[in-house]
Short mmCIF file of C-alpha atoms and ligand atoms in Angstrom, two decimals:
data_model
loop_
_atom_site.label_atom_id
_atom_site.label_comp_id
_atom_site.label_asym_id
_atom_site.label_seq_id
_atom_site.Cartn_x
_atom_site.Cartn_y
_atom_site.Cartn_z
CA MET A 433 71.78 105.25 115.44
CA GLY A 434 75.74 106.20 114.74
CA ALA A 435 77.90 105.83 117.23
CA SER A 436 75.95 103.68 119.55
CA ALA A 437 74.74 101.40 116.73
CA LEU A 438 78.27 100.92 115.60
CA ASN A 439 79.33 100.22 118.85
CA ALA A 440 77.01 97.80 120.07
CA PHE A 441 78.38 95.90 116.56
CA GLY A 442 81.80 96.36 117.82
CA ARG A 443 80.72 94.89 120.77
CA GLN A 444 79.09 91.93 119.00
CA LEU A 445 82.55 91.40 117.19
CA VAL A 446 84.29 91.57 120.47
CA ASP A 447 81.90 88.59 121.82
CA LEU A 448 82.18 86.67 118.81
CA THR A 449 85.94 86.22 118.62
CA LEU A 450 86.37 85.76 122.77
CA ASN A 451 83.89 83.25 122.17
CA LYS A 452 85.93 81.84 119.04
CA THR A 453 89.41 81.59 121.56
CA ARG A 454 88.11 78.27 122.77
CA TYR A 455 88.26 76.57 119.73
CA ASP A 456 90.71 78.85 118.18
CA ASN A 457 93.73 79.51 120.81
CA TRP A 458 96.16 81.20 119.13
CA ASP A 459 93.82 83.72 117.84
CA LEU A 460 93.90 86.79 120.78
CA GLN A 461 97.01 88.65 120.02
CA TRP A 462 95.57 91.37 122.77
CA PHE A 463 92.85 92.09 124.88
CA VAL A 464 91.61 95.23 127.45
CA GLU A 465 88.63 94.81 129.29
CA GLY A 466 88.30 97.99 130.35
CA PRO A 467 90.57 100.94 131.63
CA PHE A 468 93.32 99.20 133.32
CA TRP A 469 94.26 95.50 135.04
CA ARG A 470 96.33 94.23 137.01
CA ARG A 471 97.09 90.54 137.61
CA THR A 472 96.76 89.35 141.52
CA LYS A 473 97.35 86.18 141.26
CA MET A 474 100.22 84.26 140.29
CA ASP A 475 98.68 81.30 138.90
CA PHE A 476 99.95 81.45 135.30
CA SER A 477 103.03 79.02 133.50
CA ARG A 478 106.23 80.54 133.00
CA ASP A 479 106.78 77.32 130.48
CA TYR A 480 103.96 77.65 127.86
CA LYS A 481 103.19 80.69 125.87
CA GLN A 482 99.56 81.64 126.85
CA ILE A 483 97.64 83.63 124.33
CA PRO A 484 96.12 86.04 125.37
CA ASP A 485 98.43 86.84 128.53
CA TYR A 486 94.90 87.43 129.85
CA GLU A 487 92.73 85.07 131.74
CA LEU A 488 89.43 84.87 129.80
CA GLY A 489 87.48 83.14 132.15
CA TRP A 490 83.34 82.66 131.53
CA MET A 491 84.39 85.51 128.48
CA LYS A 492 85.10 82.58 126.12
CA HIS A 493 82.05 80.46 127.08
CA GLY A 494 79.09 80.33 125.70
CA LYS A 495 78.47 79.62 122.07
CA SER A 496 79.01 76.51 119.81
CA LEU A 497 80.77 77.19 116.39
CA ARG A 498 77.75 77.33 114.71
CA GLU A 499 76.16 79.69 116.65
CA ILE A 500 79.44 81.82 116.45
CA LEU A 501 79.03 81.12 112.66
CA ASP A 502 75.47 82.07 112.30
CA GLU A 503 75.72 84.89 114.75
CA GLY A 504 78.62 86.44 112.83
CA GLN A 505 76.75 86.13 109.36
CA PHE A 506 74.04 87.90 110.67
CA LEU A 507 76.15 90.56 112.17
CA HIS A 508 78.07 90.91 108.70
CA LYS A 509 74.21 91.29 107.10
CA ASN A 510 73.46 94.02 109.47
CA LEU A 511 76.31 95.87 108.60
CA LEU A 512 76.07 96.15 105.21
CA GLU A 513 72.40 97.13 105.58
CA TYR A 514 73.96 99.76 107.93
CA LYS A 515 76.20 100.77 105.78
CA LYS A 516 73.85 101.93 103.09
CA THR A 517 73.11 104.85 105.35
CA ALA A 518 76.24 105.43 106.85
CA VAL A 519 77.55 109.14 106.57
CA GLU A 520 80.78 109.80 105.39
CA LYS A 521 82.70 110.59 108.55
CA GLU A 522 81.79 106.39 109.61
CA ALA A 523 82.70 105.21 106.55
CA ALA A 524 86.21 103.79 107.64
CA ARG A 525 84.85 102.28 111.07
CA VAL A 526 82.13 100.40 109.40
CA ASN A 527 84.61 98.96 106.60
CA TYR A 528 86.66 97.88 109.23
CA LEU A 529 83.71 96.23 111.08
CA ILE A 530 82.61 94.42 108.13
CA ALA A 531 86.11 93.61 107.27
CA HIS A 532 86.55 91.87 110.58
CA VAL A 533 83.56 90.46 110.63
CA ALA A 534 84.32 88.75 107.42
CA ASN A 535 87.46 87.00 108.75
CA LEU A 536 85.74 86.05 112.08
CA VAL A 537 82.73 84.33 109.79
CA PHE A 538 85.69 82.92 107.30
CA ARG A 539 88.04 81.69 110.23
CA THR A 540 84.86 80.14 111.77
CA ARG A 541 84.11 78.09 108.86
CA MET A 542 87.65 76.83 108.72
CA LEU A 543 87.35 75.63 112.40
CA LEU A 544 83.98 73.93 111.49
CA GLY A 545 86.16 71.90 108.58
CA GLU A 546 85.50 73.80 105.38
CA THR A 547 88.45 73.34 103.02
CA PHE A 548 89.84 76.31 100.69
CA THR A 549 92.81 77.12 98.56
CA PHE A 550 95.57 78.94 100.28
CA ASP A 551 94.70 82.28 97.84
CA GLU A 552 91.13 81.75 99.51
CA MET A 553 92.62 81.24 102.74
CA THR A 554 94.62 84.45 103.02
CA GLN A 555 91.73 86.64 100.96
CA GLY A 556 89.49 85.24 104.10
CA LEU A 557 91.63 85.69 106.83
CA TYR A 558 93.30 88.80 106.03
CA ASP A 559 91.57 90.21 102.69
CA VAL A 560 95.06 89.83 100.86
CA VAL A 561 96.13 87.70 97.86
CA CYS A 562 99.99 87.56 97.46
CA PRO A 563 101.02 87.41 93.97
CA GLU A 564 103.71 84.54 93.03
CA THR A 565 107.52 85.25 93.25
CA ASP A 566 109.39 84.21 89.95
CA CYS A 567 111.49 81.67 90.72
CA ALA A 568 114.16 83.21 89.30
CA LYS A 569 114.45 85.80 92.07
CA PHE A 570 115.27 82.52 94.04
CA LYS A 571 117.89 81.27 92.16
CA GLU A 572 119.91 84.46 91.88
CA VAL A 573 120.16 85.60 95.47
CA CYS A 574 121.11 81.99 96.68
CA GLU A 575 123.90 82.18 93.56
CA GLU A 576 125.09 85.66 94.77
CA LEU A 577 125.25 84.50 98.52
CA GLU A 578 127.01 81.15 97.28
CA GLN A 579 129.98 83.66 95.89
CA ALA A 580 130.04 85.85 98.55
CA LEU A 581 130.32 83.30 101.51
CA PRO A 582 133.97 82.45 102.97
CA GLY A 583 135.38 79.31 102.08
CA SER A 584 135.87 76.74 99.43
CA THR A 585 133.61 73.69 100.73
CA SER A 586 130.12 73.03 99.82
CA PHE A 587 127.14 76.09 99.52
CA ASN A 588 125.49 74.14 102.48
CA ASP A 589 128.51 73.86 104.49
CA ARG A 590 129.74 77.16 104.27
CA LEU A 591 125.96 78.61 105.26
CA VAL A 592 125.54 76.23 108.37
CA LYS A 593 129.46 78.15 109.21
CA PHE A 594 128.46 81.12 108.56
CA LYS A 595 125.41 80.72 110.77
CA GLU A 596 127.39 79.33 113.61
CA ARG A 597 129.64 82.55 113.59
CA ILE A 598 126.72 84.97 113.56
CA LEU A 599 124.98 82.95 116.71
CA VAL A 600 124.32 84.79 119.65
CA LYS A 601 125.86 82.27 122.60
CA PRO A 602 123.41 81.71 125.12
CA GLU A 603 125.79 83.15 127.88
CA TYR A 604 125.29 86.70 126.13
CA LEU A 605 121.77 86.44 125.18
CA LEU A 606 120.53 88.40 128.10
CA LYS A 607 122.97 91.16 127.75
CA ILE A 608 121.65 91.21 124.03
CA ILE A 609 118.22 91.24 124.50
CA LYS A 610 117.75 93.81 127.10
CA GLY A 611 120.28 96.01 125.06
CA THR A 612 118.45 95.94 121.89
CA THR A 613 115.54 96.13 123.79
CA LYS A 614 116.24 99.32 125.34
CA ALA A 615 117.94 100.81 122.07
CA TRP A 616 114.54 100.31 120.33
CA HIS A 617 112.92 101.72 123.07
CA ASP A 618 114.72 104.62 123.21
CA ILE A 619 114.25 105.32 119.35
CA ALA A 620 110.45 104.73 120.18
CA VAL A 621 110.54 107.44 122.96
CA ASP A 622 112.30 109.68 120.67
CA ARG A 623 110.76 109.85 117.09
CA MET A 624 106.84 109.03 118.84
CA ASP A 625 104.77 110.28 121.09
CA VAL A 626 104.54 107.33 123.81
CA THR A 627 104.42 107.27 127.32
CA GLY A 628 107.84 105.73 127.40
CA ASN A 629 106.31 104.06 130.62
CA SER A 630 105.81 100.56 127.95
CA MET A 631 109.59 98.95 128.07
CA PRO A 632 109.20 95.16 128.65
CA ARG A 633 110.85 93.39 131.47
CA VAL A 634 112.99 90.67 129.57
CA ARG A 635 114.37 87.34 130.73
CA VAL A 636 115.99 84.57 128.98
CA GLY A 637 115.71 80.97 130.27
CA GLU A 638 115.12 77.29 128.74
CA LEU A 639 111.63 76.91 127.00
CA PRO A 640 110.57 73.63 126.65
CA THR A 641 111.22 73.05 123.45
CA PRO A 642 113.93 74.65 120.67
CA ASP A 643 111.20 76.31 118.27
CA MET A 644 109.40 78.38 120.87
CA VAL A 645 110.65 81.81 120.62
CA PHE A 646 109.74 83.57 123.99
CA ILE A 647 106.77 83.65 126.34
CA SER A 648 104.50 87.05 127.47
CA ILE A 649 103.22 87.74 130.70
CA LEU A 650 100.99 90.47 130.69
CA PHE A 651 100.95 92.08 134.52
CA GLY A 652 98.43 95.00 133.92
CA TYR A 653 97.94 97.82 131.77
CA ASP A 654 96.35 101.50 132.10
CA TYR A 655 95.94 104.54 129.85
CA ASN A 656 99.98 105.35 130.72
CA HIS A 657 101.58 102.15 131.18
CA LEU A 658 101.55 98.45 129.99
CA GLU A 659 103.56 96.71 132.30
CA TYR A 660 104.81 93.24 130.08
CA GLU A 661 107.37 90.63 130.97
CA ARG A 662 109.03 88.59 128.11
CA THR A 663 111.29 85.36 128.84
CA PHE A 664 113.37 84.90 125.57
CA ASN A 665 114.11 81.16 124.77
CA THR A 666 118.30 79.97 125.07
CA LEU A 667 117.51 77.40 123.14
CA TYR A 668 116.57 78.80 120.01
CA PRO A 669 119.09 79.74 117.44
CA TRP A 670 119.53 83.81 118.01
CA THR A 671 121.58 84.11 115.02
CA VAL A 672 122.07 88.08 114.56
CA ASP A 673 119.32 88.50 111.87
CA LYS A 674 116.56 86.75 114.32
CA VAL A 675 117.51 89.48 116.97
CA MET A 676 117.07 91.80 114.31
CA GLU A 677 113.56 90.52 113.58
CA TYR A 678 112.22 89.78 116.59
CA ILE A 679 112.93 92.57 119.44
CA GLY A 680 112.22 95.68 117.69
CA HIS A 681 108.98 94.62 115.98
CA GLU A 682 107.96 92.38 118.80
CA ASN A 683 108.01 95.12 121.86
CA GLU A 684 108.56 98.97 121.10
CA PRO A 685 108.46 100.72 118.30
CA GLY A 686 106.61 97.17 116.89
CA HIS A 687 103.83 95.45 118.90
CA LEU A 688 104.00 96.64 122.16
CA THR A 689 103.61 100.47 120.77
CA CYS A 690 100.55 99.22 118.66
CA PHE A 691 98.83 97.68 121.87
CA GLU A 692 99.79 101.06 123.83
CA LYS A 693 98.19 103.16 121.14
CA ARG A 694 95.09 101.27 120.86
CA THR A 695 94.75 100.73 124.50
CA GLN A 696 94.34 104.64 124.93
CA LYS A 697 92.61 105.02 121.73
CA PHE A 698 89.87 102.43 123.36
CA ILE A 699 89.51 104.72 126.56
CA ASP A 700 89.89 107.67 124.53
CA THR A 701 86.59 106.76 122.47
CA CYS A 702 84.98 103.46 124.07
CA TRP A 703 85.06 102.02 120.22
CA PRO A 704 84.93 98.15 121.20
CA GLU A 705 86.76 96.82 118.30
CA MET A 706 90.09 98.70 119.86
CA SER A 707 90.35 96.53 122.85
CA ILE A 708 91.14 93.71 120.92
CA VAL A 709 93.78 91.96 118.07
CA SER A 710 92.86 88.88 116.34
CA GLN A 711 95.21 87.18 114.65
CA HIS A 712 92.96 85.99 111.71
CA SER A 713 92.18 89.35 110.89
CA THR A 714 92.89 92.40 108.28
CA SER A 715 94.45 94.38 111.05
CA ASN A 716 96.71 92.29 112.52
CA ALA A 717 98.27 91.37 109.58
CA MET A 718 98.70 94.89 108.46
CA GLY A 719 100.40 95.46 112.30
CA GLU A 720 102.59 92.73 111.39
CA GLY A 721 103.48 94.82 108.48
CA CYS A 722 103.93 97.63 109.73
CA SER A 723 105.44 96.74 113.01
CA ARG A 724 108.21 95.35 111.02
CA PHE A 725 108.66 98.29 109.00
CA ALA A 726 109.03 100.48 111.91
CA ALA A 727 111.42 98.39 113.89
CA LEU A 728 113.67 97.98 110.40
CA ASN A 729 113.40 100.93 107.96
CA LEU A 730 112.33 103.58 110.19
CA SER A 731 114.51 103.12 113.38
CA PHE A 732 117.25 103.61 111.04
CA ASP A 733 115.90 106.40 109.03
CA HIS A 734 116.09 103.87 105.87
CA SER A 735 119.79 103.81 106.16
CA ILE A 736 121.42 100.02 106.15
CA GLU A 737 124.56 102.24 107.57
CA LYS A 738 122.75 102.98 110.29
CA MET A 739 121.60 99.39 110.56
CA LEU A 740 124.93 98.19 110.29
CA ASP A 741 125.62 100.50 113.31
CA PHE A 742 123.38 99.35 115.67
CA GLU A 743 124.03 95.42 114.88
CA ARG A 744 127.79 96.49 115.49
CA GLU A 745 127.35 97.93 118.86
CA TYR A 746 124.11 96.34 119.94
CA ILE A 747 124.81 92.66 119.00
CA PHE A 748 128.05 92.00 117.36
CA GLU A 749 130.75 93.59 120.13
CA PRO A 750 128.65 92.75 123.25
CA ALA A 751 128.10 89.12 121.98
CA LYS A 752 132.17 89.02 120.92
CA LEU A 753 130.97 87.84 117.44
CA ASP A 754 133.49 88.47 114.55
CA LYS A 755 132.84 92.06 113.19
CA SER A 756 134.44 91.22 109.58
CA LEU A 757 131.45 89.61 109.06
CA LEU A 758 129.44 92.99 109.50
CA GLU A 759 130.11 93.33 105.57
CA LEU A 760 127.85 90.34 104.51
CA MET A 761 125.11 91.52 106.80
CA PRO A 762 123.14 93.22 104.15
CA LEU A 763 123.30 89.73 101.50
CA TRP A 764 122.41 88.39 104.66
CA HIS A 765 119.13 90.14 105.32
CA LYS A 766 117.97 90.24 102.07
CA PHE A 767 118.62 86.49 101.08
CA CYS A 768 116.74 86.05 104.67
CA GLU A 769 114.02 88.03 103.31
CA VAL A 770 113.35 85.96 99.74
CA ALA A 771 113.70 83.02 102.05
CA ASN A 772 110.44 83.80 103.55
CA PHE A 773 108.86 84.43 100.17
CA ALA A 774 110.10 80.87 99.01
CA LYS A 775 108.83 79.71 102.21
CA LEU A 776 105.49 81.32 101.32
CA GLU A 777 105.52 79.73 98.33
CA ALA A 778 106.37 76.08 99.27
CA SER A 779 103.80 76.92 102.07
CA ARG A 780 100.97 77.73 99.12
CA TYR A 781 102.17 73.95 96.99
CA HIS A 782 102.02 72.72 99.97
CA TRP A 783 98.79 73.97 101.05
CA ASP A 784 97.20 73.54 97.30
CA GLY A 785 98.43 69.97 97.47
CA ASN A 786 100.92 70.69 94.79
CA TRP A 787 103.88 69.83 96.52
CA ASN A 788 104.13 66.75 98.89
CA ASP A 789 106.88 67.39 102.06
CA GLU A 790 109.24 65.74 100.39
CA GLU A 791 109.17 68.46 97.23
CA CYS A 792 109.27 70.96 99.91
CA ILE A 793 111.83 69.98 101.67
CA HIS A 794 113.68 69.77 98.43
CA PHE A 795 113.26 73.13 97.24
CA LEU A 796 114.00 74.70 100.47
CA GLU A 797 117.17 72.80 101.02
CA ARG A 798 118.28 73.51 97.33
CA TYR A 799 118.71 77.03 97.72
CA GLY A 800 119.89 77.36 101.04
CA PHE A 801 116.83 78.28 102.41
CA ALA A 802 116.98 75.72 104.86
CA VAL A 803 120.18 73.93 105.64
CA LYS A 804 120.56 70.41 105.25
CA GLY A 805 117.95 68.89 107.65
CA GLU A 806 116.22 71.49 108.42
CA GLY A 807 113.49 71.47 105.74
CA ARG A 808 111.22 69.18 107.78
CA SER A 809 110.44 71.04 110.64
CA ILE A 810 109.41 74.24 108.53
CA VAL A 811 107.60 72.02 106.24
CA ASP A 812 105.69 70.73 109.64
CA GLY A 813 104.65 74.02 110.78
CA PHE A 814 103.18 74.95 107.33
CA GLU A 815 99.54 74.20 108.48
CA THR A 816 99.91 74.11 112.36
CA LYS A 817 98.31 77.14 114.10
CA ASP A 818 99.18 80.27 112.00
CA PRO A 819 97.69 79.44 108.17
CA GLY A 820 98.81 82.10 105.94
CA HIS A 821 101.71 83.23 108.27
CA TYR A 822 104.10 84.24 105.39
CA VAL A 823 101.67 86.01 103.56
CA ALA A 824 100.60 87.91 107.00
CA HIS A 825 104.39 88.30 107.97
CA TYR A 826 106.36 89.03 105.35
CA TYR A 827 104.22 89.65 102.08
CA SER A 828 102.71 92.77 104.70
CA LEU A 829 106.06 94.19 105.10
CA ASP A 830 106.36 94.52 101.22
CA LEU A 831 102.84 96.50 101.21
CA ALA A 832 104.05 98.33 104.37
CA ARG A 833 106.95 99.61 102.72
CA GLU A 834 105.23 100.23 98.96
CA TYR A 835 102.83 102.11 101.21
CA PHE A 836 104.87 104.43 103.43
CA SER A 837 106.81 105.12 100.16
CA SER A 838 103.85 105.76 98.26
CA LEU A 839 102.96 108.82 101.09
CA ASN A 840 106.00 110.70 99.97
CA LEU A 841 106.62 111.58 103.57
CA ASP A 842 110.32 112.84 104.97
CA VAL A 843 110.84 110.31 108.13
CA ASP A 844 109.44 112.33 110.85
CA SER A 845 106.33 112.27 109.08
CA GLN A 846 106.64 108.67 108.50
CA TRP A 847 106.59 108.06 112.23
CA ALA A 848 103.48 110.02 112.82
CA ALA A 849 102.04 108.31 110.06
CA TYR A 850 103.16 104.97 111.71
CA GLU A 851 101.49 106.09 114.97
CA ALA A 852 98.31 107.34 113.55
CA LEU A 853 98.13 103.56 111.91
CA CYS A 854 98.56 101.65 115.09
CA SER A 855 95.05 102.75 116.34
CA SER A 856 92.88 103.69 113.15
CA HIS A 857 90.51 101.45 111.29
CA MET A 858 92.69 100.83 108.51
CA THR A 859 93.58 97.43 106.82
CA LEU A 860 95.98 95.51 105.21
CA LYS A 861 93.39 95.77 102.10
CA ASP A 862 93.62 99.30 102.54
CA ILE A 863 97.43 100.03 102.36
CA LYS A 864 97.61 97.65 99.50
CA GLU A 865 95.16 100.32 97.69
CA LYS A 866 97.32 102.99 99.32
CA LYS A 867 94.24 104.51 100.87
CA SER A 868 94.29 107.68 102.57
CA LEU A 869 95.07 107.49 106.19
CA TRP A 870 94.07 111.31 106.69
ZN1 ZN B 1243 104.76 90.16 114.84
#
């Protein structure tokens, strides 16, 4: 038994996940088939986001959702059986496989039309339930921002004006994306043991709709190199906070670093489960939180001054923005974070049928978490392709921060812990429970 049995279980998880992509288009975030791969044809779209950035072909065909459910449940049962006699050193891997098969089974039930409450849904997909945020927090940060924003017109008007003033104009966008991508790449190379060969090629262009942030195309990978291309949308409203949110966390030291580390782990160990990242899974939700933590906290040694220096040098100056606005950025970042939790609560109320569209829009626009007219598109996005988005992306960041602070390590050791987490068998539930990494 041992490794060969676990590899067989892992292989089944991979096969079922690939088969499920036929019914769950956006699920697969990363997939490597073997130790290396090169794109040899240019038969892909530069207009539409493709997930995965990899041609799955026959690998996604062959099973109905019902079969995926039956086989997933059988696999889950077998893993629980295996766990009874598993040896201590296998525990983390067995638990990881059990959790991921459970996520797969749950997502399949959703795709088959079963309905769940919001908390059941995030428990099923990500293994966590997010406690409710006290509404007083929303009011407090809204009032604080209202006090601080310059001008004497209505809060909404001043909010609109402020967002315009921190918006990177399309003509400066390429410079800003390139500069920040390189700066975060240098931080990753400096602080971690990464190859340094995986900085993505970045472009900007008009994508079909303004809500698309970027599209990615993978051209190849091997042990030492991911060859990635990302085109960022000039129609998307790139305010400074969005540049800060996306670039470090999507590229390096965020997701691309994790993909590189997982690929190396897969090649080093032959563990099949390291070859995929499924969006609807507890390890992916952990990755979302940790990659944001690495980009926004670790990269600046937890110092808000260093973060402001970065924003000044790589965004405000090259984008010719008014540098006097930098002093408002700490509060603005705090406001944006609280706004994400407000959207989380609105999406929970909406999902559970407690608020209709209009009530959600009213709530978001009343506190400035959406400017007037913007609430509709946010609410329309609640239940589309990414259920539980705010839990998997923002609550997980809070959990990552709590986890790293519980480790009581200096920043260098936190980087080492982050690097280890990228290719570990840890899950979001594990970091919530502050489970030991080593
Ligand atoms: Zn992400």
